[in-house]
Each structure stands twice: as C-alpha cells, then as structure tokens.
mmCIF file of C-alpha atoms and ligand atoms in Angstrom:
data_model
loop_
_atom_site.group_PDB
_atom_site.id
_atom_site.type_symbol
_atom_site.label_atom_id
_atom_site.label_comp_id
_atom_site.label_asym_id
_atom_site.label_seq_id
_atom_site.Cartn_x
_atom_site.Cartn_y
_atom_site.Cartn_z
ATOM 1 C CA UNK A 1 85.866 91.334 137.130
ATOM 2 C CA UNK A 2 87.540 91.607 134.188
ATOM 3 C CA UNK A 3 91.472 90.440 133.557
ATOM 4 C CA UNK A 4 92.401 93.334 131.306
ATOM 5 C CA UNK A 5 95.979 92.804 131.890
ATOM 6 C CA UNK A 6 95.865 88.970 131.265
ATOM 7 C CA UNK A 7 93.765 89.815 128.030
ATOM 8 C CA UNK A 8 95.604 92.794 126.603
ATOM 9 C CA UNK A 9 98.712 91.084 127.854
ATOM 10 C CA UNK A 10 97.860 87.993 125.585
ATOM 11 C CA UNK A 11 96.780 90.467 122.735
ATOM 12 C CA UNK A 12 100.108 92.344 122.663
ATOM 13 C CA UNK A 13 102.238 89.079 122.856
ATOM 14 C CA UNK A 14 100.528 87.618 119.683
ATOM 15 C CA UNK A 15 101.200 91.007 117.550
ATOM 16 C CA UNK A 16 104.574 91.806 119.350
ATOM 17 C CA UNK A 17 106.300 90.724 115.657
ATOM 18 C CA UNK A 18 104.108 92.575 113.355
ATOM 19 C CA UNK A 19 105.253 96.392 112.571
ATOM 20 C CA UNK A 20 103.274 99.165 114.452
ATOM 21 C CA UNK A 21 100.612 101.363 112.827
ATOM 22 C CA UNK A 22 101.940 104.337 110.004
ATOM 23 C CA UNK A 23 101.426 107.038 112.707
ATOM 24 C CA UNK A 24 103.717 105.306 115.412
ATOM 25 C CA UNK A 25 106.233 104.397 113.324
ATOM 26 C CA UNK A 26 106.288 108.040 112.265
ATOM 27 C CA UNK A 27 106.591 109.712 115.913
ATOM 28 C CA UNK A 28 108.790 107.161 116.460
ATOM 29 C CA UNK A 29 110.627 108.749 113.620
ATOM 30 C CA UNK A 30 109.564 112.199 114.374
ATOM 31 C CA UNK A 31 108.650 112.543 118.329
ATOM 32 C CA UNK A 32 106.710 115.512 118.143
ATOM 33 C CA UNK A 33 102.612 116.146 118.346
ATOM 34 C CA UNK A 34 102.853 118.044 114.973
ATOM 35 C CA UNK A 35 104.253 114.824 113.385
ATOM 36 C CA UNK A 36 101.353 112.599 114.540
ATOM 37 C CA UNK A 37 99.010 115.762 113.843
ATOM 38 C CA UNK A 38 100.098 115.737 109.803
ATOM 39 C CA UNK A 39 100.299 112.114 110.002
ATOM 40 C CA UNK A 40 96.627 111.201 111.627
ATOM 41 C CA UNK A 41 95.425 113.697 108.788
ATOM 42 C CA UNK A 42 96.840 112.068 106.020
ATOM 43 C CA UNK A 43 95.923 108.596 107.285
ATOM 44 C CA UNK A 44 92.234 109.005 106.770
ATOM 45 C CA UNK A 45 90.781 107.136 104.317
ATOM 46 C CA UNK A 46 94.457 105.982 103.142
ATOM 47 C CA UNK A 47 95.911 102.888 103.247
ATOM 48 C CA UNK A 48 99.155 102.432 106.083
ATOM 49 C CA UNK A 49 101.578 102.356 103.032
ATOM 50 C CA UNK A 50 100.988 105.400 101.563
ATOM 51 C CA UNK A 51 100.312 107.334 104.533
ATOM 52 C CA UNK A 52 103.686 106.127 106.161
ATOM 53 C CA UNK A 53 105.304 107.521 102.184
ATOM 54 C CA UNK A 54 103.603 110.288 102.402
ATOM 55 C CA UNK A 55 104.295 111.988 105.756
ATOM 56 C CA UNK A 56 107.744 111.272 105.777
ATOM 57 C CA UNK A 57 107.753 113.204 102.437
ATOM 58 C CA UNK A 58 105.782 116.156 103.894
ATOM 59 C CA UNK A 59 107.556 116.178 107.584
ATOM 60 C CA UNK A 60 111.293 116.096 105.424
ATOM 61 C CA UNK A 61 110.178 119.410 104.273
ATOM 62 C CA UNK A 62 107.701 120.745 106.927
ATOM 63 C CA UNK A 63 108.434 119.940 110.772
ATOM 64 C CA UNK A 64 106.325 122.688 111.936
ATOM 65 C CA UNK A 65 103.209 124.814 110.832
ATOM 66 C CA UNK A 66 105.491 127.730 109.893
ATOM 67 C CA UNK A 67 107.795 125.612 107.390
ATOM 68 C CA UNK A 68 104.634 124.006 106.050
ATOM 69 C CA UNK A 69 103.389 127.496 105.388
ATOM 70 C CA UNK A 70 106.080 128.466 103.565
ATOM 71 C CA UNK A 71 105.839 125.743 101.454
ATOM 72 C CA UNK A 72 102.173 126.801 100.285
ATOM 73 C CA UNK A 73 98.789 124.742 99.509
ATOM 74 C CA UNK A 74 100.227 123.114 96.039
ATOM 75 C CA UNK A 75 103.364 122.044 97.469
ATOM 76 C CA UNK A 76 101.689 120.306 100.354
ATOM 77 C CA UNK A 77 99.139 118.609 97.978
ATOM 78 C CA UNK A 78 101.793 117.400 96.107
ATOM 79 C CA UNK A 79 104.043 116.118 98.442
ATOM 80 C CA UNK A 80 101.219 113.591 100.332
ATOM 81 C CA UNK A 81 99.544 112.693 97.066
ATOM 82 C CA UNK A 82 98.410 109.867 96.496
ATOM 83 C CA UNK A 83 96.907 110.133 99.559
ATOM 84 C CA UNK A 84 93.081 110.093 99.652
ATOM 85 C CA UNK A 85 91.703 113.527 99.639
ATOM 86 C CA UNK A 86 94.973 115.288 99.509
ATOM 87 C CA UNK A 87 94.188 118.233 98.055
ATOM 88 C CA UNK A 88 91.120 118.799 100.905
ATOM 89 C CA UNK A 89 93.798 117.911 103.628
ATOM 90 C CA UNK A 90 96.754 120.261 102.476
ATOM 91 C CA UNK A 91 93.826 122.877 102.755
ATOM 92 C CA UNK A 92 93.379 121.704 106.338
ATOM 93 C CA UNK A 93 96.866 121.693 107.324
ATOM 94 C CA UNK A 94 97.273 125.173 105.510
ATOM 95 C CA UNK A 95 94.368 126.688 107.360
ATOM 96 C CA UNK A 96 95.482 124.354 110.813
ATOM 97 C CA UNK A 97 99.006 125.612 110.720
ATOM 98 C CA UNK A 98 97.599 129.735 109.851
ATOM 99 C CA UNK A 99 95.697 129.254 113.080
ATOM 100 C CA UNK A 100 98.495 128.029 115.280
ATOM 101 C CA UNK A 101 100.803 130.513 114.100
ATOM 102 C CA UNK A 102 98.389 133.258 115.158
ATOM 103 C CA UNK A 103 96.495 131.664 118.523
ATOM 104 C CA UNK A 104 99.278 129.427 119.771
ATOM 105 C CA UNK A 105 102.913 130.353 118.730
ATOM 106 C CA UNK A 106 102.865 127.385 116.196
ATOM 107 C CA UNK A 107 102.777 125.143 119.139
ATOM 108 C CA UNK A 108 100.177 122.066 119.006
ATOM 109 C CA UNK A 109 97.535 122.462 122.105
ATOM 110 C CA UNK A 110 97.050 119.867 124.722
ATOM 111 C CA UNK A 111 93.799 119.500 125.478
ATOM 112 C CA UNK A 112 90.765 117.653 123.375
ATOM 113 C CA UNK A 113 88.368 120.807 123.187
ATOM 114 C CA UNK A 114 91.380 122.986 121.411
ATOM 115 C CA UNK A 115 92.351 120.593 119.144
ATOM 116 C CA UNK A 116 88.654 119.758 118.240
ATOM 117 C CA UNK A 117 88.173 122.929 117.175
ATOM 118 C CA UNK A 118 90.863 122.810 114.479
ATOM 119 C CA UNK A 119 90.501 122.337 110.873
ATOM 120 C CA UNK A 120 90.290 118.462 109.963
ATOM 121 C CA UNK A 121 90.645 117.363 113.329
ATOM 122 C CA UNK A 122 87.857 114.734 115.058
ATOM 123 C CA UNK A 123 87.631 112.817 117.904
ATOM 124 C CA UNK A 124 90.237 110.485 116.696
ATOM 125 C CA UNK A 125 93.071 112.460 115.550
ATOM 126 C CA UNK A 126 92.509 114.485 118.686
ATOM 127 C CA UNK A 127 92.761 111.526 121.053
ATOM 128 C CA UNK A 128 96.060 110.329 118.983
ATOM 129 C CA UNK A 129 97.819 113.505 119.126
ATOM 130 C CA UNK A 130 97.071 114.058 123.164
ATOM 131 C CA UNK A 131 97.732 110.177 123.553
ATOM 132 C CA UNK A 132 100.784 109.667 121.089
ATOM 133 C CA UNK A 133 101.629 113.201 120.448
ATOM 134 C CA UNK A 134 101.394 113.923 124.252
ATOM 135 C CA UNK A 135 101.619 110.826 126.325
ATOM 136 C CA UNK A 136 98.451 112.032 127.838
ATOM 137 C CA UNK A 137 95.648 109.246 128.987
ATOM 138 C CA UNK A 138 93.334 109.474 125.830
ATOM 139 C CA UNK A 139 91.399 106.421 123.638
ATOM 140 C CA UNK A 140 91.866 106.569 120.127
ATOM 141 C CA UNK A 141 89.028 104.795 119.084
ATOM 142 C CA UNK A 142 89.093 103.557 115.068
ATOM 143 C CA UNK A 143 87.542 101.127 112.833
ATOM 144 C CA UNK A 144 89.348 97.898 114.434
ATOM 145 C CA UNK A 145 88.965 99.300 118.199
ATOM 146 C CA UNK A 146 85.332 99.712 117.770
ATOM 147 C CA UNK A 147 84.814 96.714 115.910
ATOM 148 C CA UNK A 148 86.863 94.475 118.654
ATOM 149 C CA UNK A 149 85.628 96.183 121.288
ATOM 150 C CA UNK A 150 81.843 95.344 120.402
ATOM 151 C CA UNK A 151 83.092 91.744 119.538
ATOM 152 C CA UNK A 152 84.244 90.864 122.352
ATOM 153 C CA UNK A 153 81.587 92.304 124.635
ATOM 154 C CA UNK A 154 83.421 95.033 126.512
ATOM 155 C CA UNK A 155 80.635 97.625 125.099
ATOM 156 C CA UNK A 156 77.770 97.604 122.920
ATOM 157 C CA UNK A 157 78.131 100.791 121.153
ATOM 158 C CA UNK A 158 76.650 101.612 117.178
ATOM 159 C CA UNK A 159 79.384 104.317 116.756
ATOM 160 C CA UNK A 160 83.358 104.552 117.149
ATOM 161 C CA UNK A 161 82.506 108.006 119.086
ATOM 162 C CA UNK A 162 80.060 106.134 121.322
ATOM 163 C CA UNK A 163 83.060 103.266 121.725
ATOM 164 C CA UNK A 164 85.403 106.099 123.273
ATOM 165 C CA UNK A 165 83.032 107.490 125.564
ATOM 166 C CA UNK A 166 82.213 103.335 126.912
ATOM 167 C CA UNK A 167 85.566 102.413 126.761
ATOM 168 C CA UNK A 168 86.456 105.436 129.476
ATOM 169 C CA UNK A 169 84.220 103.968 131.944
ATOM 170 C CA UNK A 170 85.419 100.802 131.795
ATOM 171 C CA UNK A 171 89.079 100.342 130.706
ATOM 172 C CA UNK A 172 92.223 100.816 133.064
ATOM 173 C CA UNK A 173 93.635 103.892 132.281
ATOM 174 C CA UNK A 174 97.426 102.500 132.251
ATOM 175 C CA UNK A 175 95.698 100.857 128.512
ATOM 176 C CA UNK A 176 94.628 104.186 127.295
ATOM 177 C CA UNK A 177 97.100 105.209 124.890
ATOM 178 C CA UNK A 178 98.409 101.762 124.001
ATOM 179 C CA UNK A 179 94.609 100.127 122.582
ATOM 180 C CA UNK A 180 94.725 101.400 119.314
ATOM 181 C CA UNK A 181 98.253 100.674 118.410
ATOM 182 C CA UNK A 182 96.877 96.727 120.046
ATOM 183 C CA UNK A 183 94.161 96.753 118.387
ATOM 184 C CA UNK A 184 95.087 97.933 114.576
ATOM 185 C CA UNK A 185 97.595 95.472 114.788
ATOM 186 C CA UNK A 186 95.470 92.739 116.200
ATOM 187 C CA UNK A 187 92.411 93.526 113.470
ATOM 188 C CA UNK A 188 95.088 93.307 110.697
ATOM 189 C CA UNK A 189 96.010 89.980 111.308
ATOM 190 C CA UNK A 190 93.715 87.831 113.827
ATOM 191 C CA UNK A 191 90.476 89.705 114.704
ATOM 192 C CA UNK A 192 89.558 90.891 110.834
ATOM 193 C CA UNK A 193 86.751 92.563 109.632
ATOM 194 C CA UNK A 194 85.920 89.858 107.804
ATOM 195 C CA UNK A 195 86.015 85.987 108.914
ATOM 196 C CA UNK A 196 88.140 86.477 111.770
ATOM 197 C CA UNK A 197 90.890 83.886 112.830
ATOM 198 C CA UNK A 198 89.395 82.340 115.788
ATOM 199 C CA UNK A 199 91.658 79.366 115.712
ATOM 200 C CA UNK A 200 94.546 81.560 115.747
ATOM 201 C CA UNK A 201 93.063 83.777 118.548
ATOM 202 C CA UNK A 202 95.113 83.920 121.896
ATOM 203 C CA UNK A 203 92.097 84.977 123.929
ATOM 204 C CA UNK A 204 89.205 83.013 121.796
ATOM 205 C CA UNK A 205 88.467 80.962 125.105
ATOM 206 C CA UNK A 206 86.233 84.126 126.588
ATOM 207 C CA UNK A 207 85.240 85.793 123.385
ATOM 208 C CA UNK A 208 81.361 86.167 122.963
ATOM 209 C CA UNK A 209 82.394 86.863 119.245
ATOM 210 C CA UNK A 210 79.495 89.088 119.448
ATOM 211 C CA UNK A 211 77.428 89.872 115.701
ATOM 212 C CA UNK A 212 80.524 87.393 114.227
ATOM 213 C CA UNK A 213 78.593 84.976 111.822
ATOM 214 C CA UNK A 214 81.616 83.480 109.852
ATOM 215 C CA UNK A 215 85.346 82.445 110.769
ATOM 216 C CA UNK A 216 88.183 80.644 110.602
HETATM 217 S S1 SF4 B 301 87.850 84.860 119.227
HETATM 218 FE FE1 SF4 B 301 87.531 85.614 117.131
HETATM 219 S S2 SF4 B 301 86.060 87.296 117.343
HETATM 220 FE FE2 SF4 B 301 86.934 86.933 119.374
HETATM 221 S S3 SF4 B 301 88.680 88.357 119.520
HETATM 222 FE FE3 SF4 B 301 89.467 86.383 118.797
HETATM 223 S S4 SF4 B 301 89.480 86.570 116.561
HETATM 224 FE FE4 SF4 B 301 88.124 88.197 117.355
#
C-alpha cells in the first residue's frame, strides 16, 4: 500500500519556498472560476511569467464575460499579448464569454461535460477551473504531472488524458486538487524534464525513476 501522505507530504515540504504556479497566484489574487478560466487559457503554450503579466492585465479590465465583451476581440488580443496564440485565444474568450452570457447568465458552469463543451477549453483547463475555480475534487493533469506520475511508477500512461483517468483510480481524493500545484512546482526545480535532481530528491529512496536515463 502506498504512503501517499508520507510521499506528497515530503513533496510539498521540499517546494513549500518556491512561488505557486501563474494560475494560483492569480485566484489567489482574483478568487473567482472566471479568473482561473482566462488565466488557464492564456497559460497554454506560455511561459508562467507572461501568463501571470498578462491576466492580471486582462482581469484589471475584464472580471466577467460581460466586461470582457465590451471590451471587444482587439482589445483582448492586445491586452494578453505576448502571450502565445493570443489573438486565437481572445477569439475563444470572445466566443466563451457570448455563450455564457446567453446559456448561463455569465456565470462559469460546474461540471466537466459543460465546460468541455466551451470554446478553448480541454480536459485540463476544465479540471483547473472545477478544482481551483470550484474547490471541487478534480486532477489537473499537465506536462510535469504526467511526466512524474509515469516516473515514479504510480501509472503507466502514453498521454496526460490517459494520466487523469489512472490517477482517479488510484490517488486519495483529499490530493485531487492540490497535485498539480505539487507537481509544477516540484518538475520546476527537482523532478525536471531533463536530468532530474535525484540527489536533491526528498523521496528518491522509492523512485523507480521509470524511462529516466540521465541525472544529477
Ligand atoms: S528520484 Fe529523480 S526521477 Fe524520482 S521523483 Fe525524484 S527527481 Fe524525479
């Protein structure tokens, strides 16, 4: 069996120091699931930086769908530029925000299968927005979860979609919402991509360091 709180315990001591992910420290700023819905949007395929710039600019002059509205497509680009792709994700917050104004009041829906179905929004802004947003039980599974995850031997999964449906059947629920925030901060600075820091590792002693060929 197991020790997930001894493990995830040790994990959280060791990056207790080192500043939380761009879309916590922004619903930290802003607690409301439209904050971490803008900011999950911006942060793909942008670096933590920018995407911590950008949304602060944006949510200064948008809090909700109907304010972002108002401020129109070009606006919108402008404000979360440099941000990769920002011209295809003001579309998708226009077009987002159009359709919560007319389905849902301008209010942000709770469950996975609504948000799925709006613009720009997969399986991990979705399970950041119920988790974070919400403070509902929901794994956000990204690049560093997936890539931990399958290090360490808790699943053996190809795809960070796959990872979130394994890591359901096996992890405690009461780590649900809290793994990815772990786990981005952990990949930055211990378990990276590259070489990882095994000497530096507070939980090296059981690691399998599963497909790791090089580190430090
Ligand atoms: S021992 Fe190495 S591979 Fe395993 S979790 Fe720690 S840093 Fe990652």
């Amino acid at each position: 069996m197991r020790d997930w709180n001894g493990e995830l315990g040790a994990v959280a001591a060791s990056v207790e120091t080192i500043p939380s992910p761009s879309i916590n420290q922004i619903e930290s700023e802003h607690p409301h699931p439209w904050s971490v819905l803008i900011s999950t949007i911006i942060s793909l395929r942008t670096r933590d930086e920018v995407t911590l710039d950008a949304s602060r600019r944006l949510l200064a002059k948008a809090p909700d769908p109907e304010k972002l509205l108002e401020l129109g497509r070009e606006a919108v680009a402008e404000l979360i530029y440099p941000a990769g792709f920002y011209k295809v994700k003001a579309d998708q917050m226009v077009r987002l925000s159009e359709i919560l104004m007319e389905t849902n009041a301008g209010e942000i829906p709770c469950r996975l299968k609504e948000l799925l179905a709006l613009p720009g929004v997969g399986l991990k802004t979705a399970n950041l927005v119920l988790g974070v947003g919400f403070g509902i039980p929901a794994i956000c599974v990204d690049i560093h979860v997936h890539r931990i995850a399958n290090r360490r031997g808790w699943i053996s999964t190809a795809t960070p979609d796959a990872s979130e449906t394994a890591l359901r059947a096996i992890l405690p629920r009461k780590w649900w919402i809290d793994i990815n925030r772990l786990l981005v901060k952990f990949g930055r600075i211990v378990c990276t991509p590259q070489s990882p820091k095994c000497s530096e590792c507070p939980v090296s002693s059981n690691c399998p360091r599963v497909g790791v060929t090089r580190h430090r």
